[in-house]
Structures are given as C-alpha cells and as structure tokens.
Amino acid sequence: MRIYRLAILLAVLLAGAGCNKNLQQFGAHKKAQNVILLIGDGMGLAQASSAYYFGEGEPGFSRFPVIGLHKTKPTDELITDSAAGATAFSTGYKSYNAAIGVDGDTVARETILEMAAKKGLSTGLIATSSITHATPASFFSHVPFRDQEEDIAAQLPKAPVHFFAGGGLRFFTKREDKRNLLPELEKAGFTVDTSSLAQPARFSLAQKYGYLLAAEGMPKMQEGRGDFLPRATQMALDYLSQDKDGFFLMVEGSQIDWGGHNNDADYVIEEVKDFDKAVRVALDFAQKQGNTLVVVTADHETGGMSLSAAEVRMQRNYNHIKPTFSTGGHSASLIPVYAYGPGAWIFAGIYENNDIFGKMLQGLGWK
Ligand code: MG
Ligand code: ZN
C-alpha cells in the first residue's frame, strides 16, 4: 500500500518536473527580485467576493494561481487590529494590538522594508489613509502605540523609504511641537508634492518622491478619490523598477476597513473595486516583468460582513444580494492570501499572519 502510494507520488512529481509551465505557474522555478505586497485593510472573504458580484469584469483576484489562509490572532487578545496585523507582516513578530513595528515587549524589530533597503533595493509605500496610519506606519516606524501619528511622521525623513503616497499632511505640518517636517523630508532627498499626484518628466533613482495629498485620510472613492490608488501604484512601479537590485512595495486599500466599521456596504464595495484595480496594475507589471512576487491579503476582516440574500416581508430573495454586518468592529475569521510569481507556492496552506514575513523573505531567497 505504502509503496503503491509512493509510486503515484513519484509519477505526479515526475510529470510535474517535465511540465515546466506548471512549475512556473506556482513560482517554484526561481527566486523573486521584487515583492509587491497589497493589503486590503479589513478585507475578508465576503469583501473580496463582493468584487465578483458588484465589480466590472473578472476581478484581479482570479488571476492568482496560489491561495492560502492566515490566522490573525495578536499576542494579547483574540481579534487583531491593523497595527498588530501589519507589524506581523512587516517584522515577522506577533505583537499586541496598537503596536507599530515593535514586538510584544515594545522592542523595535527590523521590517522587511528596512531589510530590503539595507540590501540595496528601492522601497515604496502607498495608502489611502494617512501615510502615518497603522498599516503603512508598521513598515517604516517603531512606536508603542498607533495613535502617535506625529511621532510616526517624525520617523519618516530618516526611514529608508524612497517613494510614498497617501494622506496625513497635518502630522507633518500642523504638529504640537511646531516642527515642519516638509523641509526635513526635502533635506533627506525627497521631492514632496502636497497638491497632486503629478508624475515628474522622468523619475530618477537619485531622488526620492513623496506625495501627501490630504490632511488625514484620502477622500473616499464615493467622494471623488478617482484613480489615486492604481495610478500611484503604477507610478511607484515606473520609479522602483529602474532599480536593478529590485524593490519592495506595499500598497494599502486602507478604507475597506472604514466602510466595514461604518457597516456601509456601498463604501466597502467601492473601496474593494478600487483596491482590485491596484491589484491588476501590480499583476500586469509582474506578468510582463517576470521576477516579481505579488502577495495580496488583509490584516483582518471588518464588520462581520456577509453577502446575504435580500429579505422582503420575511421572504428571502436568492436573486438579490443585500450585504449585512454582524459587528462595528473587526472579526476573527481566517483571511485569504493570494500569491503570484516566483515563490508563490510558499503561500499555499494555512499559517499564522507573521509567517507571511518569512514567506516573503523565502520568496526573495533571503532565507
Ligand atoms: Mg490600515
Ligand atoms: Zn479597523
């Protein structure tokens, strides 16, 4: 019986090895040079599924050959917030809710972005929240509590970030300590644009680029944010891909979470559709370029969202979806992970959120 099973396994492996295309599809054939990590904050399976019912065309999610699930529990509670969630991804350490780039003992831990820069890669961060908000902050800063957004901003000029785009201008210019951080960013080599997502005639790797386009969060899609997220993603790729050593880019659809907190299905759906556009930009780049690992996931689910059948006078209508919510907060469900490119296969299975850090390193051949 055992030997029989072994024979089947060998046959499958040999057939696989003979089929180069199969190996390529799962990214088992080489190491990644670049990593694009896209985080849909609060995007559980129902939120991602909404793109299939309310979006236009086949969602980018469908283009991933490898799917996994991660467990989100932080160190101190059962349900995570975005700070502990992003810190698990960025440092490989599970931590307590509100922790930014620090472990459970508030010790600063090196992030994948910092490691990438040290190895000579270029780095970028994009968010539709303030750039100092929990998710992006966990990649470049280290503070015990997420609400220290002015302290987080003060760490950006010295952080090894080469491109950033998002909101949060007021944490740089209207501070309690009266400092203006814009000159400090410029001294650190940044060209900072606070009025529009204008692309320079030519991106130069000798320069760094920052866009701070709202006082705090960027406008909602429903309030005219337009193509900020997919366009900033494309701009970052145009710039970062000039680096022969590779790059690390994190892109966050920050407001899927905010729609969930508001139990506002339309808000969630518009933000998911926008996030999916950024996913497509990343995939299009990776497909052409060939050496890029694309990972899409969320930190946690928000709202306990469900794609329920509409109910009219106690009658369920299975032909009409009316999303419902079970909480104004986050939920504990496992979270999908989508992977494409070299190292994608590493993301199959069920694992802890902080394993995503090591899996990205493994994909890059750093581990
Ligand atoms: Mg976030
Ligand atoms: Zn939240």
XYZ file of C-alpha atoms in Angstrom, residues 16-365:
350
model
C 5.269 17.981 -12.802
C 9.020 18.272 -13.353
C 8.510 17.543 -17.023
C 5.989 20.292 -17.265
C 7.944 23.493 -16.899
C 4.867 25.606 -17.270
C 3.308 24.076 -14.160
C 6.358 24.884 -12.075
C 6.379 28.395 -13.428
C 2.737 28.945 -12.625
C 3.352 28.209 -8.935
C 6.594 30.157 -8.890
C 8.773 27.179 -7.974
C 11.314 27.820 -10.726
C 13.250 30.791 -9.334
C 13.625 33.486 -6.695
C 11.830 36.810 -6.788
C 13.758 40.027 -7.288
C 10.852 42.273 -6.288
C 7.946 41.963 -3.877
C 4.665 43.842 -4.136
C 2.536 43.348 -1.015
C -1.020 44.635 -1.375
C -3.077 44.869 1.818
C -6.818 45.405 1.706
C -7.402 46.581 5.265
C -10.454 44.770 6.668
C -10.885 42.709 3.505
C -12.240 39.304 4.474
C -13.587 36.788 2.001
C -17.014 38.471 1.801
C -15.446 41.838 0.978
C -13.202 40.276 -1.691
C -16.184 38.277 -3.001
C -18.151 41.488 -3.466
C -15.867 42.293 -6.420
C -17.408 39.248 -8.165
C -20.989 40.481 -7.712
C -20.637 44.251 -7.863
C -17.439 44.795 -9.884
C -16.841 45.232 -13.587
C -15.297 42.255 -15.376
C -13.337 39.404 -13.841
C -11.608 40.623 -10.652
C -7.820 40.617 -10.467
C -8.166 38.114 -7.597
C -9.000 35.437 -10.194
C -5.538 35.691 -11.737
C -3.679 34.215 -8.741
C -2.605 30.563 -9.057
C -1.923 30.128 -5.326
C -4.345 30.817 -2.457
C -3.742 30.421 1.278
C -5.316 31.469 4.564
C -3.739 33.179 7.544
C -4.632 33.268 11.228
C -4.740 36.785 12.607
C -4.579 36.446 16.408
C -2.325 39.040 18.106
C -0.413 38.332 21.355
C -2.791 39.992 23.799
C -6.319 39.306 22.516
C -8.192 37.021 20.121
C -9.054 39.632 17.494
C -6.378 41.798 15.917
C -6.245 45.472 14.996
C -4.412 46.809 11.940
C -1.276 47.751 13.873
C -0.567 44.278 15.272
C -1.671 42.788 11.936
C 0.686 44.903 9.818
C 3.521 44.511 12.325
C 3.196 40.725 11.987
C 3.577 41.057 8.198
C 6.356 43.662 8.327
C 8.570 42.209 11.103
C 7.605 38.559 11.496
C 6.685 39.204 15.140
C 3.191 38.872 16.512
C 2.553 41.750 18.870
C -0.183 43.427 20.916
C -2.990 45.499 19.442
C -1.767 49.062 18.676
C 1.906 48.036 18.284
C 3.730 49.681 15.366
C 6.915 47.878 14.274
C 7.610 46.679 17.825
C 7.274 43.218 19.394
C 5.228 42.221 22.444
C 7.879 43.801 24.719
C 7.833 47.091 22.710
C 11.270 46.266 21.279
C 11.703 47.718 17.772
C 12.061 44.963 15.178
C 13.569 45.358 11.723
C 10.938 45.455 8.985
C 11.093 43.830 5.574
C 11.202 47.323 4.057
C 14.245 48.221 6.170
C 15.925 44.912 5.300
C 15.231 45.487 1.616
C 16.784 48.963 1.700
C 19.828 47.616 3.536
C 20.298 45.083 0.742
C 20.230 47.868 -1.827
C 16.629 47.521 -3.008
C 14.365 50.516 -3.501
C 11.228 50.787 -1.371
C 7.762 52.285 -1.629
C 4.602 52.734 0.470
C 1.147 53.732 -0.745
C -2.057 54.080 1.302
C -5.460 55.704 1.029
C -5.242 56.591 4.736
C -2.620 58.919 6.165
C 0.848 57.522 5.455
C 1.318 57.567 9.243
C -1.714 55.303 9.806
C -1.175 51.867 11.405
C -0.693 49.766 8.269
C 1.903 51.821 6.348
C 3.493 53.029 9.628
C 4.308 49.450 10.623
C 6.684 49.168 7.666
C 8.861 52.242 8.369
C 8.426 53.274 12.006
C 8.621 51.897 15.515
C 6.389 53.238 18.298
C 4.442 51.530 21.103
C 1.067 52.991 20.102
C -0.567 53.583 16.737
C -2.141 56.921 17.738
C 1.342 58.528 17.977
C 0.957 59.695 14.387
C 3.141 62.799 14.900
C 5.960 60.623 16.273
C 5.492 58.245 13.336
C 5.686 61.168 10.875
C 8.903 62.367 12.525
C 10.497 58.987 11.744
C 9.743 59.170 8.010
C 12.574 61.549 6.944
C 15.142 59.116 8.406
C 13.377 55.952 7.239
C 14.725 54.071 4.182
C 11.607 54.819 2.116
C 12.158 56.037 -1.460
C 8.585 56.579 -2.633
C 5.450 57.238 -0.639
C 1.942 58.415 -1.478
C -1.086 58.930 0.749
C -2.656 61.406 3.159
C -1.561 62.662 6.550
C -0.086 66.080 5.746
C -1.225 67.545 9.068
C 1.028 65.174 11.044
C 3.979 66.751 9.190
C 2.987 70.405 9.222
C 0.444 71.080 11.998
C 2.217 69.489 14.900
C 2.122 70.018 18.627
C 5.905 70.550 18.665
C 5.529 73.229 15.929
C 8.119 71.480 13.736
C 7.512 71.457 9.997
C 8.717 68.142 8.641
C 8.482 69.065 4.950
C 11.930 70.778 4.907
C 13.289 67.753 6.786
C 11.899 65.447 4.097
C 13.457 67.629 1.405
C 16.789 67.607 3.242
C 16.540 63.819 3.254
C 16.317 63.863 -0.558
C 12.565 63.882 -1.107
C 10.671 65.913 -3.629
C 7.363 66.333 -1.794
C 4.155 67.145 -3.629
C 1.233 68.237 -1.457
C -1.134 69.266 -4.241
C -1.450 66.468 -6.799
C -0.197 63.074 -7.903
C 1.863 64.681 -10.652
C 4.404 62.442 -12.337
C 7.766 64.110 -12.977
C 9.035 64.114 -16.588
C 11.456 61.427 -15.517
C 11.769 59.548 -12.227
C 15.381 59.483 -11.074
C 16.684 56.848 -8.670
C 18.988 59.562 -7.331
C 15.900 61.208 -5.867
C 13.086 60.219 -3.545
C 9.441 61.099 -4.057
C 6.672 61.804 -1.571
C 3.012 62.683 -2.089
C 0.951 63.946 0.860
C -2.425 64.688 -0.678
C -4.845 65.059 2.252
C -4.735 66.402 5.808
C -5.539 62.912 7.129
C -7.164 60.113 5.108
C -7.604 60.474 1.344
C -11.211 61.079 0.207
C -13.490 58.044 -0.152
C -13.985 56.663 -3.656
C -17.585 57.863 -3.312
C -16.269 61.375 -2.647
C -14.040 61.589 -5.689
C -10.691 59.954 -4.913
C -10.653 58.824 -8.530
C -7.751 56.689 -9.726
C -5.298 57.685 -6.972
C -4.540 54.134 -5.789
C -3.994 52.344 -9.136
C -2.167 55.388 -10.547
C 0.139 55.792 -7.545
C 0.845 52.056 -7.816
C 1.787 52.428 -11.489
C 3.960 55.470 -10.726
C 5.748 53.637 -7.912
C 6.403 50.706 -10.263
C 7.724 53.031 -13.004
C 10.143 54.512 -10.488
C 11.134 51.496 -8.385
C 11.574 49.088 -11.305
C 14.540 51.153 -12.513
C 16.500 49.668 -9.613
C 18.494 46.689 -10.918
C 18.745 45.362 -7.338
C 14.967 45.076 -7.074
C 12.347 46.692 -4.878
C 9.804 46.208 -2.101
C 6.442 47.966 -2.463
C 3.488 47.913 -0.056
C 0.124 49.170 -1.336
C -2.811 49.522 1.040
C -6.513 49.842 0.276
C -6.989 51.415 3.703
C -10.644 52.320 3.616
C -12.225 48.891 3.024
C -11.858 48.734 6.814
C -13.543 52.092 7.332
C -16.552 51.051 5.268
C -16.763 47.907 7.403
C -16.657 49.896 10.649
C -19.495 52.032 9.285
C -21.447 48.908 8.218
C -21.727 50.717 4.881
C -21.774 48.104 2.096
C -21.537 50.626 -0.742
C -18.478 52.215 0.888
C -16.849 48.770 1.248
C -17.677 47.699 -2.311
C -16.349 50.884 -3.963
C -13.125 50.601 -1.954
C -12.705 46.899 -2.835
C -13.225 47.646 -6.534
C -10.586 50.375 -6.359
C -8.179 48.073 -4.496
C -8.730 45.402 -7.148
C -7.646 47.940 -9.793
C -4.354 48.395 -7.952
C -4.024 44.591 -7.770
C -4.444 44.441 -11.560
C -1.753 47.094 -12.059
C 0.623 45.038 -9.894
C -0.234 41.816 -11.742
C 0.139 43.385 -15.178
C 3.589 44.602 -14.168
C 4.571 41.232 -12.664
C 3.345 39.331 -15.705
C 5.471 41.451 -18.029
C 8.488 41.705 -15.762
C 8.700 38.052 -14.649
C 10.744 38.398 -11.436
C 8.096 39.851 -9.158
C 6.266 38.139 -6.317
C 2.807 39.670 -5.796
C 1.053 38.930 -2.500
C -2.453 40.183 -1.742
C -4.019 39.823 1.678
C -5.721 41.655 4.535
C -4.807 42.224 8.154
C -8.265 41.095 9.363
C -11.933 41.206 8.439
C -14.029 44.223 9.448
C -17.774 44.324 10.104
C -18.507 40.598 10.078
C -19.738 41.250 6.563
C -21.879 38.689 4.807
C -23.258 38.634 1.256
C -26.772 37.806 2.394
C -29.896 37.338 0.325
C -32.193 40.330 0.472
C -35.262 39.807 2.644
C -38.604 41.405 1.880
C -41.503 40.668 4.277
C -39.789 37.522 5.664
C -39.205 36.242 2.111
C -35.616 35.560 1.121
C -34.779 36.594 -2.400
C -31.906 34.416 -3.610
C -31.625 36.546 -6.693
C -30.744 39.725 -4.826
C -27.711 40.273 -2.559
C -28.015 42.741 0.274
C -24.813 42.675 2.347
C -25.290 42.568 6.115
C -22.915 43.120 9.031
C -22.628 41.497 12.433
C -20.341 43.982 14.215
C -18.991 47.531 14.062
C -15.546 46.157 14.770
C -13.145 43.544 13.447
C -13.813 39.792 13.348
C -11.637 36.730 13.925
C -12.122 34.816 10.655
C -9.144 33.444 8.726
C -8.004 35.750 5.944
C -7.305 34.842 2.308
C -3.836 35.257 0.808
C -3.345 35.402 -2.976
C 0.112 34.885 -4.488
C 1.561 35.213 -7.979
C 5.095 34.930 -9.366
C 8.367 33.407 -8.143
C 7.812 31.948 -4.660
C 4.021 31.994 -4.958
C 3.784 28.303 -3.960
C 5.154 29.177 -0.494
C 1.846 30.897 0.286
C -0.347 27.801 -0.122
C -1.876 26.356 3.047
C -2.988 27.690 6.413
C -0.492 29.548 8.610
C -0.030 32.439 11.044
C -0.105 36.078 9.898
C 3.521 36.613 10.947
C 4.606 33.702 8.727
C 3.883 35.967 5.749
C 7.055 37.905 6.620
C 9.241 34.780 6.422
C 7.458 33.577 3.296
C 8.242 36.853 1.500
C 11.890 36.531 2.607
C 11.931 32.936 1.354
C 10.462 34.062 -1.974
C 13.292 36.582 -2.270
C 15.858 33.886 -1.430
